[in-house]
Amino acid sequence: MEWLNGETVSILLFFIGIYGIIARRNIVKTVISIGIMQTAVILFFITINYKEGSVPPIGNVTQSNIADPIPQALMITAIVIGVAVTAVSLTMFITLYHKYGTTNWAKMTKRRMDQEND
Amino acid sequence: MIRLYLFILLPMLLATVMYLFPNKHIKRIAILFQAGLLVCAIVNFLYVKQYETIFERLGGWDGYVGISLRADALSSVMLMLTAVLFLVMLIFNYSKDYVNNLFLFLFLVLQALMMGIFLSNDLFNIYVLMEVSTIIVSILIMFKKDSQSIYDGMIYLFVNIVGMAFFLFGIGFIYKIFGVLDFNGIKEKMHLIEHSKTLIIPYALMITAVGLKSALMPLFSWLPKAHATPSAPSIVSAILSGLYVKTGIYLFIRVQEMYIGRIDMSEYFMVMGFLTGVIGFILALSQTDIKLILAYHTISQIGLIMIGLNYPDTNAYWGAVYHIISHAFVKSTLFLTAGIIIEEYKTRNIWEIKGVFKRLPIVATSSILAILGITGAPFFNGSISKYLIESGIKGNMLEYGVLLINLGTIIYFMKYLSMFWGKWEGPKARVDKYRRVIIIILGLLCFIGGLYGQGLINYLFNQDVVIDLPSYMQKIIVYLASLVVGVIIYKRIVLKSQILYKVQELKVGFNNVCLLITIFFSVTLLYLVMKYMLLEPAVASVARFF
C-alpha cells in the first residue's frame, strides 16, 4: 500500500473535482467540486517532501530532520483564499437564484440568452 | 529610488481609507493620488533604465525564503502603463454618480493587485494576487447589479478559479522539484534538471492557467461575456480589455522565461496564436453588439501578440511587446468612445446607430484615430508593432497568417465604421468636458505612438529595432492593398451573406468551458510527451547510432 500516499490521493481528488465541474449541472455541486479541487491541491502541498520522523521547526530544534514549514505557511493562505472564493461564489449564486429561480447551469444560460434577445 | 512595495501598498491603503471615511472630495483625492503614482512609476522606470534591475526582498530574509519583488525594463514599463490608464479612467468618469467610495475601493485595489502581478518575482504571490484580482474583477463586472451582469460575473469567477486551481497544482509540482518558488531560484536550479520530462506536468498545468488568463484559442469563451457585459461601466470594460488581459500575457512571458533551456513550446503557441487570431476575427465579424465586436477584437489581437512573442526573432518579440502597449491605448479609446455612443443612442446594436459623425464629432474622430491605429495605418502605433512582427517572421508561412489576421481586422472595422456615417438632423450632443479631453488625448496618443514608435521602443526597452524606410513603404502599399481587398470583401460578401450571422455566439455553457480547459490541458500534455519523451530520445538514439 505504499503507493497510497498523499500525492496520489491528491491527484485522484483533483480529477474527481474536474469530473464534478464537467459533468454536474447543479451550481451548488459545482461550488463543491471546486472546493474538492482546492482541497486536493492543499493535500498535495502538505504531503510533498514529507519525511518519516521529521519534527516541526518550533523553538531551538537541534535535530537535523526538520519538516519544511513553507508549504504549511503557503497553504494557510490558500485556505483563506478558498474560503473567500467559496463565500463570494455562493453569494452570487443566491442572488441569481432569486432572479432566475433555478440551480441548473443549462437553464440559467438559456434564461440569460432569452433576456438578451428581448 | 522608490521602494517597490509602495506601488502595491499605497493604492490599497488609500482605497481602504477612502472607503472607511467617504467625503465629497474622494474623487479628487484619487485623481491626485494617481498622478503622484504615475510620477513615481516614471521615476522608478528612469532608475531601472539608468542602473539595473531592482530586486527587493521583503522582510530581509536571505536566499529565496522571503517574498521578493523585481522591477526590470518590461515590468517597469507595464507599471507606467497601469498608472497612466488608471489615471485616465478616473478623470474620464469624474462627473459620474456611480463612482462612489465602493467603486473607487474596488478600482484602486484592482490597480494595486495588477501592479503586484507585474512586480512579483514569486510564483505563489502571483497566484494569490491573481486569485484576489479575479474576485475584484467579477464584482466590478456586476457593479450595476442586474441579473445579466451577475450571471456574466459568476461565469467569469468560476472559470478563472478553476484555471487558477490548475496553476496552484503546477506550483506544487514546481516546489516539489525545486524547493523554491522564486523565479531567480528556479532559473538558477534549472540546469540541474537532467531531463525535460520531469517538468512536463508542472509546465502543462501552469500553461493551462496562463492560457486561460490570456484567452488563448479554446479558452477564450469567458472573455467576451466579461469584457462586454451590457451594463458594466465602460471604464471597467476598458481596463479589463486594455490592461487586465495583458497580465495573462505578461505571466506567459515570465513562465516561458522560467523554463528556458528545458522546455520550449514556441511552435505550439505560434500555431495557437494564429488560430486565436483567425477565430477572433471571424467571431467579431458576426457580432452586432458594438461592445462584443470590440471584445472579440481583443481576442484576435492576442493571437497576433502570441505569434510575435513566440517567433524566435528579436524584432518580432519587441514588436509584440510594443503591440501590448499600443493595443492597451487603442482598446481603451474604443471602449470609452463606445460607452459614450451607447449612452447617447441607448442601444448597442450596430445597425441601429447612424450618423455618429454628425451627432458626436469628437467621439467619432478619436474612434477613427484608434481604428487607424489598430488596423496598422501608416504612421499610427499599430503600424509600428505590426511592421516589426511582420519583418521578424519574413519568409515564414505565418507571414501570410499575420496578413490574414490584419485583413480580418480591417473587414470588421469596416463594419464598425458603418455607424459613423449617415444622417443626423438634430443638434450635436453634448459630451462632458472631462470625457472630451480624455478621449482626444487617448486618440492622439495612438498617433504619437506611431510617429515616435521606433524611438519609443529604443528608449523604453533599450532595444535597437530598425525600421527601414523602403520596407516600411512596402508595408504601406500592402496596407492600402489589404484595405481595398477588405472593402471589397466587406461589401460583396459580408453584407450579403447570412452564414456569418448563424455563428453569432458560441453558446458555451460553464460545463463545456471546463471541458475545454481539460481538453487544452490534455492536448498540451500529449504534445509535451510526444516532444520530450518519444521524439527526443528517438532522435538522440539515432544520433548515437551514426
XYZ file of C-alpha atoms in Angstrom:
664
model
C 0.000 0.000 0.000
C 2.955 2.307 -0.381
C 1.513 3.976 -3.453
C -1.432 5.189 -1.418
C 0.228 8.364 -0.182
C -0.848 11.977 -0.093
C 0.345 12.726 -3.597
C -1.589 10.014 -5.415
C -4.694 10.698 -3.350
C -4.481 14.401 -4.131
C -4.079 13.792 -7.868
C -7.089 11.481 -7.712
C -9.111 14.073 -5.786
C -8.165 16.796 -8.245
C -9.545 14.797 -11.141
C -12.666 13.895 -9.181
C -13.172 17.644 -8.811
C -12.680 18.128 -12.539
C -15.223 15.402 -13.231
C -17.620 17.253 -10.952
C -17.315 20.568 -12.742
C -17.595 18.983 -16.183
C -20.409 16.529 -15.588
C -22.637 18.131 -12.938
C -25.183 20.728 -13.978
C -26.049 21.799 -10.453
C -24.367 25.055 -9.442
C -24.057 24.107 -5.772
C -22.317 20.905 -6.834
C -20.011 22.983 -8.995
C -19.019 25.029 -5.960
C -18.436 21.803 -4.015
C -16.336 20.364 -6.852
C -14.173 23.465 -6.958
C -13.758 23.060 -3.193
C -12.632 19.459 -3.743
C -10.043 20.620 -6.291
C -8.673 23.180 -3.863
C -8.548 20.618 -1.061
C -6.643 18.269 -3.352
C -4.033 20.934 -4.007
C -3.742 21.668 -0.278
C -3.229 17.986 0.473
C -0.610 17.809 -2.265
C 1.349 20.728 -0.838
C 1.457 19.493 2.734
C 2.493 15.953 1.818
C 5.271 16.683 -0.681
C 8.772 16.486 0.721
C 7.469 14.888 3.915
C 9.921 12.544 5.582
C 9.132 9.975 8.209
C 10.031 11.127 11.713
C 10.737 14.783 10.996
C 9.998 17.320 13.708
C 8.287 20.716 13.459
C 10.664 23.711 13.464
C 9.488 25.237 16.729
C 11.900 26.646 19.259
C 15.566 25.643 19.276
C 15.475 22.380 17.385
C 18.832 20.688 17.261
C 17.729 17.690 15.227
C 18.643 17.688 11.576
C 15.422 16.261 10.166
C 13.197 19.320 10.396
C 9.920 19.420 8.497
C 9.737 22.039 5.756
C 7.485 24.806 7.137
C 6.964 26.728 3.896
C 4.198 24.554 2.364
C 2.158 24.865 5.551
C 2.545 28.630 5.554
C 1.523 28.798 1.915
C -1.467 26.571 2.430
C -2.872 28.687 5.235
C -3.057 31.495 2.678
C -4.581 29.155 0.118
C -7.232 28.018 2.602
C -8.169 31.610 3.400
C -8.465 32.410 -0.303
C -10.528 29.261 -0.816
C -12.960 30.309 1.915
C -13.305 33.786 0.415
C -13.853 32.429 -3.073
C -16.483 29.947 -1.896
C -18.281 32.670 0.037
C -18.313 35.053 -2.921
C -19.484 32.416 -5.371
C -22.268 31.225 -3.071
C -23.413 34.824 -2.546
C -23.562 35.345 -6.285
C -25.419 32.081 -6.696
C -28.044 33.068 -4.118
C -28.644 36.409 -5.846
C -29.015 34.714 -9.204
C -31.253 32.026 -7.733
C -33.640 34.714 -6.537
C -33.698 36.208 -10.033
C -33.804 33.120 -12.244
C -35.217 30.521 -9.843
C -33.022 27.620 -10.899
C -29.903 25.792 -9.775
C -29.188 24.357 -13.207
C -26.436 25.812 -15.398
C -28.190 24.970 -18.668
C -31.491 26.576 -17.643
C -29.719 29.613 -16.279
C -27.725 30.065 -19.506
C -30.931 29.749 -21.503
C -32.706 32.399 -19.431
C -29.716 34.697 -19.745
C -29.850 34.344 -23.540
C -33.627 34.892 -23.677
C -33.205 38.034 -21.654
C -30.600 39.303 -24.081
C -32.805 38.708 -27.088
C -35.785 40.577 -25.649
C 14.938 55.008 -5.906
C 11.424 54.212 -4.815
C 10.731 51.149 -2.719
C 8.782 48.758 -4.897
C 6.317 47.571 -2.272
C 4.893 51.096 -2.088
C 3.368 50.609 -5.539
C 1.267 47.785 -4.127
C 0.700 49.067 -0.619
C -0.200 52.715 -1.265
C -3.201 52.216 -3.602
C -4.551 49.572 -1.259
C -4.156 51.754 1.842
C -5.672 54.779 0.158
C -8.572 52.676 -1.100
C -9.276 51.410 2.416
C -9.048 54.870 3.985
C -11.329 56.367 1.354
C -13.827 53.559 1.790
C -13.901 53.993 5.557
C -14.093 57.798 5.531
C -16.109 58.800 2.482
C -16.446 62.500 1.756
C -17.166 64.610 -1.274
C -13.535 65.049 -2.207
C -12.627 61.397 -2.696
C -12.659 61.535 -6.487
C -10.305 64.494 -6.496
C -8.007 62.801 -3.966
C -7.983 59.634 -6.049
C -7.037 61.520 -9.206
C -4.280 63.456 -7.426
C -3.005 60.207 -5.964
C -2.965 58.590 -9.392
C -0.971 61.485 -10.794
C 1.536 61.057 -7.958
C 1.720 57.329 -8.589
C 2.389 57.969 -12.267
C 5.291 60.248 -11.325
C 6.627 57.512 -9.019
C 6.312 54.930 -11.796
C 8.225 57.190 -14.180
C 10.974 57.802 -11.598
C 11.159 54.065 -10.998
C 11.417 53.438 -14.740
C 14.218 56.003 -15.105
C 16.095 54.411 -12.228
C 15.769 50.927 -13.702
C 16.818 52.233 -17.094
C 19.855 54.012 -15.767
C 21.137 51.492 -13.255
C 19.896 47.950 -13.328
C 17.066 45.624 -12.472
C 15.915 46.166 -8.905
C 15.386 43.174 -6.643
C 13.781 43.764 -3.313
C 13.473 41.181 -0.549
C 10.653 41.895 1.847
C 11.275 41.030 5.476
C 15.018 40.889 4.939
C 15.292 37.113 4.598
C 18.314 35.706 2.862
C 18.198 33.365 -0.063
C 14.883 32.568 -1.636
C 12.870 32.210 1.561
C 11.150 35.588 1.699
C 8.910 37.389 -0.718
C 10.807 39.160 -3.450
C 9.841 41.895 -5.881
C 11.534 42.664 -9.148
C 11.449 45.654 -11.475
C 13.119 45.191 -14.837
C 12.552 47.012 -18.122
C 9.368 45.132 -19.026
C 7.742 45.306 -15.599
C 8.570 48.988 -15.047
C 7.029 49.835 -18.423
C 3.917 47.828 -17.542
C 3.829 49.705 -14.229
C 3.805 53.037 -16.070
C 1.114 51.764 -18.419
C -1.067 50.767 -15.450
C -0.580 54.152 -13.785
C -1.394 56.076 -16.977
C -4.521 54.087 -17.790
C -5.964 54.232 -14.272
C -5.360 57.989 -14.105
C -7.075 58.458 -17.450
C -10.050 56.281 -16.462
C -10.617 58.143 -13.195
C -10.567 61.539 -14.930
C -12.884 60.173 -17.625
C -15.522 59.292 -15.058
C -15.023 62.328 -12.851
C -18.588 63.581 -13.114
C -20.376 60.234 -12.962
C -22.507 59.446 -9.963
C -21.880 55.733 -9.737
C -18.234 56.397 -8.878
C -18.831 56.189 -5.145
C -16.463 55.091 -2.430
C -17.197 51.391 -3.019
C -16.396 51.656 -6.723
C -13.194 53.570 -6.008
C -12.218 50.993 -3.396
C -12.576 48.115 -5.852
C -10.916 50.048 -8.648
C -7.851 51.078 -6.650
C -7.458 47.618 -5.116
C -7.534 46.173 -8.639
C -4.775 48.579 -9.578
C -2.686 47.546 -6.581
C -3.129 43.880 -7.422
C -2.187 44.405 -11.047
C 0.936 46.291 -10.058
C 1.685 43.428 -7.683
C 1.405 40.924 -10.520
C 3.785 42.964 -12.656
C 6.309 43.341 -9.830
C 6.115 39.944 -8.187
C 9.028 37.589 -8.555
C 7.485 34.700 -6.705
C 5.064 32.126 -8.086
C 2.872 31.779 -5.024
C 2.456 35.541 -4.690
C 1.388 35.693 -8.304
C -1.205 33.016 -7.559
C -2.582 34.969 -4.586
C -2.675 38.268 -6.483
C -4.342 36.647 -9.492
C -6.980 34.937 -7.381
C -7.872 38.086 -5.434
C -7.957 40.183 -8.594
C -10.346 37.637 -10.129
C -12.779 38.250 -7.272
C -12.405 42.038 -7.576
C -12.950 41.947 -11.330
C -16.049 39.794 -11.039
C -17.533 42.232 -8.527
C -16.687 45.156 -10.822
C -18.401 43.396 -13.735
C -21.613 43.070 -11.733
C -21.320 46.510 -10.203
C -24.683 47.685 -11.517
C -26.331 44.546 -10.164
C -28.679 43.479 -12.937
C -29.194 39.770 -13.404
C -27.356 39.513 -16.754
C -24.188 41.019 -15.423
C -24.362 38.906 -12.255
C -24.536 35.813 -14.463
C -21.554 37.016 -16.531
C -19.563 37.858 -13.415
C -20.306 34.464 -11.912
C -19.206 32.588 -15.056
C -16.053 34.694 -15.103
C -15.306 33.967 -11.461
C -15.908 30.206 -11.665
C -13.934 29.670 -14.864
C -10.960 31.616 -13.584
C -10.975 29.888 -10.194
C -10.830 26.529 -11.935
C -7.948 27.825 -14.036
C -6.078 29.084 -11.001
C -6.524 25.705 -9.276
C -4.515 24.257 -12.181
C -1.909 26.953 -11.626
C -1.606 26.213 -7.905
C -1.268 22.494 -8.618
C 1.527 23.314 -11.062
C 3.231 25.420 -8.381
C 3.007 22.398 -6.073
C 4.948 20.287 -8.552
C 7.493 23.088 -9.027
C 8.010 23.288 -5.269
C 8.394 19.533 -5.072
C 11.075 19.559 -7.776
C 12.988 22.741 -6.944
C 12.211 23.513 -3.321
C 11.896 27.240 -4.119
C 9.166 29.387 -5.616
C 11.274 32.363 -6.577
C 11.784 32.898 -10.308
C 15.504 33.515 -9.851
C 15.910 30.482 -7.626
C 14.133 28.283 -10.135
C 16.186 29.646 -13.022
C 19.371 29.024 -11.044
C 18.471 25.399 -10.440
C 17.054 24.769 -13.883
C 20.320 23.399 -15.243
C 20.342 20.739 -12.519
C 17.281 19.121 -14.068
C 18.695 16.308 -16.118
C 15.791 15.616 -18.369
C 12.964 17.812 -19.577
C 10.385 15.119 -18.902
C 10.495 15.909 -15.170
C 8.980 19.302 -15.939
C 6.216 18.207 -18.300
C 3.402 18.032 -15.746
C 4.078 21.337 -13.943
C 4.530 23.088 -17.279
C 1.268 21.760 -18.683
C -0.649 22.651 -15.507
C 0.735 26.168 -15.327
C 0.422 26.968 -19.006
C -3.227 25.868 -18.971
C -3.994 28.522 -16.387
C -1.873 31.125 -18.157
C -3.541 30.299 -21.482
C -6.914 30.752 -19.831
C -5.920 34.099 -18.365
C -4.596 35.349 -21.676
C -7.627 33.968 -23.576
C -5.914 31.581 -25.990
C -7.773 29.643 -28.618
C -10.177 27.200 -26.991
C -10.195 29.012 -23.665
C -11.446 32.455 -24.629
C -15.180 31.934 -24.233
C -15.255 33.714 -20.860
C -13.677 36.870 -22.272
C -16.434 38.426 -24.444
C -19.015 37.966 -21.707
C -16.801 39.518 -19.092
C -15.479 42.387 -21.184
C -18.695 43.310 -22.894
C -21.379 42.818 -20.265
C -24.132 45.224 -21.287
C -24.345 47.075 -18.019
C -20.706 47.064 -16.910
C -19.307 50.616 -16.649
C -17.301 51.475 -19.754
C -14.156 52.239 -17.762
C -14.276 48.723 -16.300
C -14.568 47.254 -19.793
C -11.692 49.435 -20.953
C -9.412 48.398 -18.090
C -10.304 44.713 -18.463
C -9.815 44.588 -22.193
C -6.963 47.043 -22.454
C -4.881 46.091 -19.483
C -6.118 43.238 -17.324
C -5.951 40.608 -20.064
C -2.316 41.646 -20.550
C -1.469 40.300 -17.101
C -2.071 36.864 -18.622
C 0.326 37.601 -21.465
C 2.856 39.046 -19.026
C 2.654 35.841 -16.997
C 3.066 33.866 -20.207
C 6.316 35.729 -20.902
C 7.567 35.096 -17.346
C 6.646 31.420 -17.304
C 8.276 30.838 -20.699
C 11.388 32.603 -19.405
C 11.431 30.375 -16.355
C 11.507 27.176 -18.394
C 14.145 28.423 -20.833
C 16.633 25.716 -21.749
C 14.404 22.859 -20.712
C 11.001 23.272 -22.310
C 10.408 25.220 -25.472
C 6.912 25.202 -26.853
C 7.118 28.243 -29.106
C 5.987 26.447 -32.278
C 2.906 25.130 -30.462
C 1.925 28.589 -29.236
C 2.662 30.160 -32.599
C 0.026 27.913 -34.157
C -2.296 28.571 -31.207
C -1.802 32.296 -31.684
C -2.657 32.054 -35.358
C -5.835 30.059 -34.630
C -6.806 32.507 -31.866
C -6.372 35.424 -34.245
C -8.428 33.885 -37.032
C -11.265 32.663 -34.819
C -11.292 36.005 -33.009
C -11.917 37.976 -36.186
C -14.471 35.521 -37.594
C -16.493 35.822 -34.391
C -16.020 39.598 -34.323
C -17.440 39.817 -37.831
C -20.617 38.053 -36.864
C -21.464 40.294 -33.897
C -23.989 43.089 -33.948
C -23.352 44.384 -30.431
C -20.614 47.039 -30.608
C -19.106 46.096 -27.261
C -18.941 42.447 -28.303
C -17.201 43.391 -31.564
C -14.534 45.122 -29.505
C -14.235 42.185 -27.096
C -13.724 39.653 -29.893
C -11.276 42.048 -31.474
C -9.176 41.786 -28.315
C -9.022 38.020 -28.835
C -7.737 38.339 -32.380
C -5.084 40.847 -31.310
C -3.972 38.483 -28.543
C -3.424 35.911 -31.279
C -1.188 38.384 -33.077
C 0.780 39.158 -29.907
C 1.230 35.434 -29.262
C 2.648 34.883 -32.754
C 5.134 37.707 -32.243
C 6.183 36.614 -28.756
C 6.869 33.032 -29.768
C 8.688 33.614 -33.002
C 12.435 33.244 -32.475
C 13.342 36.726 -33.648
C 14.057 39.842 -31.604
C 12.199 42.164 -33.970
C 9.042 40.069 -33.776
C 9.367 39.785 -29.981
C 9.698 43.517 -29.347
C 7.050 44.217 -31.931
C 4.699 42.030 -29.910
C 5.663 43.750 -26.659
C 5.033 47.120 -28.285
C 1.729 45.796 -29.571
C 0.721 45.073 -25.956
C 1.136 48.785 -25.224
C -0.447 50.108 -28.411
C -3.370 47.718 -28.058
C -3.883 48.938 -24.490
C -4.293 52.552 -25.653
C -6.366 51.714 -28.706
C -8.714 49.416 -26.854
C -9.228 51.882 -24.006
C -10.091 54.603 -26.520
C -12.512 52.348 -28.356
C -14.287 51.096 -25.237
C -14.607 54.589 -23.783
C -15.982 56.030 -27.025
C -18.294 53.037 -27.426
C -19.537 53.733 -23.898
C -20.359 57.351 -24.820
C -22.084 56.236 -28.042
C -24.181 53.659 -26.175
C -25.218 56.243 -23.585
C -26.223 58.658 -26.324
C -28.117 56.241 -28.587
C -29.470 53.935 -25.827
C -28.729 50.878 -27.950
C -25.815 48.550 -28.585
C -26.969 47.243 -31.939
C -24.611 48.463 -34.631
C -27.308 48.652 -37.308
C -29.451 50.993 -35.218
C -26.676 53.527 -34.686
C -26.282 56.010 -37.506
C -24.592 59.335 -38.031
C -22.206 59.410 -35.084
C -20.013 61.839 -37.016
C -22.749 64.447 -37.082
C -24.039 63.827 -33.610
C -20.790 63.250 -31.684
C -17.989 64.617 -33.888
C -15.188 64.461 -31.317
C -16.048 60.938 -30.217
C -16.138 59.776 -33.828
C -12.813 61.427 -34.654
C -10.974 59.864 -31.776
C -12.518 56.432 -32.504
C -11.273 56.722 -36.060
C -7.784 57.620 -34.841
C -7.837 54.477 -32.710
C -9.179 52.329 -35.552
C -6.467 53.618 -37.873
C -4.016 52.731 -35.141
C -5.100 49.146 -34.675
C -5.576 48.315 -38.346
C -1.956 49.369 -38.879
C -2.444 52.508 -40.951
C 0.870 54.198 -41.759
C 2.241 56.487 -39.018
C -0.058 55.052 -36.333
C 1.057 52.917 -33.403
C -0.332 49.634 -34.773
C 1.702 50.007 -37.921
C 4.979 50.052 -35.998
C 4.238 46.927 -33.978
C 2.752 45.091 -36.931
C 5.661 46.117 -39.135
C 8.113 44.716 -36.577
C 6.211 41.447 -36.203
C 5.932 41.031 -39.959
C 9.556 41.888 -40.653
C 10.604 39.440 -37.942
C 8.737 36.494 -39.398
C 9.540 37.289 -43.004
C 9.859 34.214 -45.160
C 7.789 32.060 -42.856
C 4.327 30.780 -43.727
C 2.987 32.685 -40.745
C 3.660 35.984 -42.508
C 0.550 35.332 -44.554
C -1.233 34.383 -41.360
C -0.455 37.808 -39.878
C -1.613 39.482 -43.089
C -4.820 37.451 -42.913
C -5.478 38.487 -39.306
C -4.875 42.114 -40.257
C -7.227 41.792 -43.220
C -9.840 40.421 -40.836
C -9.261 43.395 -38.526
C -9.830 45.773 -41.433
C -13.016 43.995 -42.502
C -14.739 44.122 -39.156
C -13.696 47.681 -38.557
C -15.365 48.472 -41.889
C -18.472 47.185 -40.203
C -17.711 49.169 -37.057
C -17.156 52.299 -39.140
C -20.552 51.950 -40.795
C -22.201 53.511 -37.743
C -20.214 56.733 -38.127
C -21.764 57.662 -41.448
C -25.385 58.531 -42.075
C -27.676 61.425 -41.395
C -28.493 63.174 -38.182
C -30.695 66.243 -38.303
C -30.817 67.175 -34.656
C -28.325 69.214 -32.675
C -24.919 67.936 -31.654
C -24.949 66.012 -28.438
C -23.024 67.390 -25.506
C -20.134 65.418 -24.097
C -18.873 66.084 -20.641
C -15.680 68.182 -20.759
C -13.503 65.688 -18.841
C -14.556 62.923 -21.186
C -13.888 65.071 -24.233
C -10.350 65.875 -23.115
C -9.559 62.267 -22.247
C -10.723 60.733 -25.495
C -8.867 63.386 -27.501
C -5.677 62.683 -25.547
C -6.037 58.920 -25.967
C -6.735 59.263 -29.686
C -3.686 61.475 -30.137
C -1.537 59.046 -28.146
C -2.348 56.385 -30.737
C -0.906 58.727 -33.359
C 2.135 59.792 -31.318
C 2.888 56.143 -30.520
C 3.188 55.604 -34.257
C 5.203 58.687 -35.139
C 7.823 58.046 -32.484
C 7.379 54.277 -32.338
C 10.936 53.328 -33.132
C 12.407 55.867 -30.729
C 9.975 54.771 -28.010
C 10.965 51.114 -28.289
C 14.636 52.060 -28.223
C 14.074 54.262 -25.190
C 11.732 52.016 -23.192
C 13.388 48.652 -23.678
C 16.928 49.586 -24.764
C 16.359 47.595 -27.915
C 17.729 48.695 -31.239
C 14.931 47.879 -33.591
C 15.463 49.081 -37.110
C 12.617 50.418 -39.163
C 13.989 50.838 -42.583
C 12.179 53.175 -44.885
C 11.877 51.194 -48.150
C 10.338 48.148 -46.470
C 8.095 50.416 -44.365
C 6.890 51.959 -47.624
C 6.292 48.468 -48.912
C 4.182 47.783 -45.814
C 2.166 50.918 -46.550
C 1.393 49.575 -50.011
C 0.431 46.213 -48.505
C -1.819 48.059 -46.053
C -3.543 50.010 -48.828
C -3.960 46.836 -50.868
C -5.494 44.973 -47.943
C -7.722 47.999 -47.296
C -9.080 47.718 -50.847
C -9.488 43.941 -50.560
C -11.126 44.437 -47.176
C -13.649 46.905 -48.559
C -14.480 44.594 -51.458
C -14.885 41.550 -49.208
C -16.997 43.573 -46.800
C -19.336 44.976 -49.456
C -19.596 41.851 -51.582
C -19.549 39.033 -49.101
C -20.049 40.074 -45.502
C -23.013 42.366 -46.088
C -24.785 39.921 -48.367
C -24.196 36.535 -46.864
C -26.272 35.296 -43.992
C -23.980 32.467 -42.935
C -21.921 34.620 -40.618
C -24.905 35.561 -38.525
C -25.599 31.923 -37.809
C -22.466 31.551 -35.689
C -23.247 34.737 -33.819
C -22.287 33.487 -30.455
C -20.625 30.312 -29.411
C -23.096 29.319 -26.768
C -20.715 27.583 -24.418
C -22.110 26.753 -21.015
C -19.985 26.528 -17.907
C -19.604 22.740 -18.086
C -18.320 22.919 -21.635
C -15.842 25.661 -20.746
C -14.436 23.337 -18.085
C -14.354 20.525 -20.630
C -12.403 22.801 -22.972
C -9.929 23.615 -20.197
C -9.377 19.905 -19.582
C -9.004 19.244 -23.316
C -6.471 22.052 -23.652
C -4.550 20.622 -20.703
C -4.593 17.104 -22.162
C -3.546 18.231 -25.646
C -0.677 20.291 -24.229
C 0.382 17.329 -22.088
C 0.220 14.961 -25.062
C 2.229 17.327 -27.205
C 4.873 17.664 -24.493
C 5.047 13.899 -24.024
C 5.401 13.442 -27.783
C 8.110 16.047 -27.979
C 10.207 15.262 -24.933
C 9.595 11.596 -24.210
C 9.068 9.993 -27.609
C 10.750 12.144 -30.236
C 13.770 13.422 -28.344
C 15.051 10.013 -27.160
C 14.437 8.660 -30.658
C 16.453 11.454 -32.253
C 19.172 11.017 -29.636
C 19.426 7.274 -30.222
C 19.575 7.793 -33.984
C 22.338 10.340 -33.453
C 24.226 7.866 -31.269
C 23.824 5.206 -33.932
C 25.627 7.319 -36.515
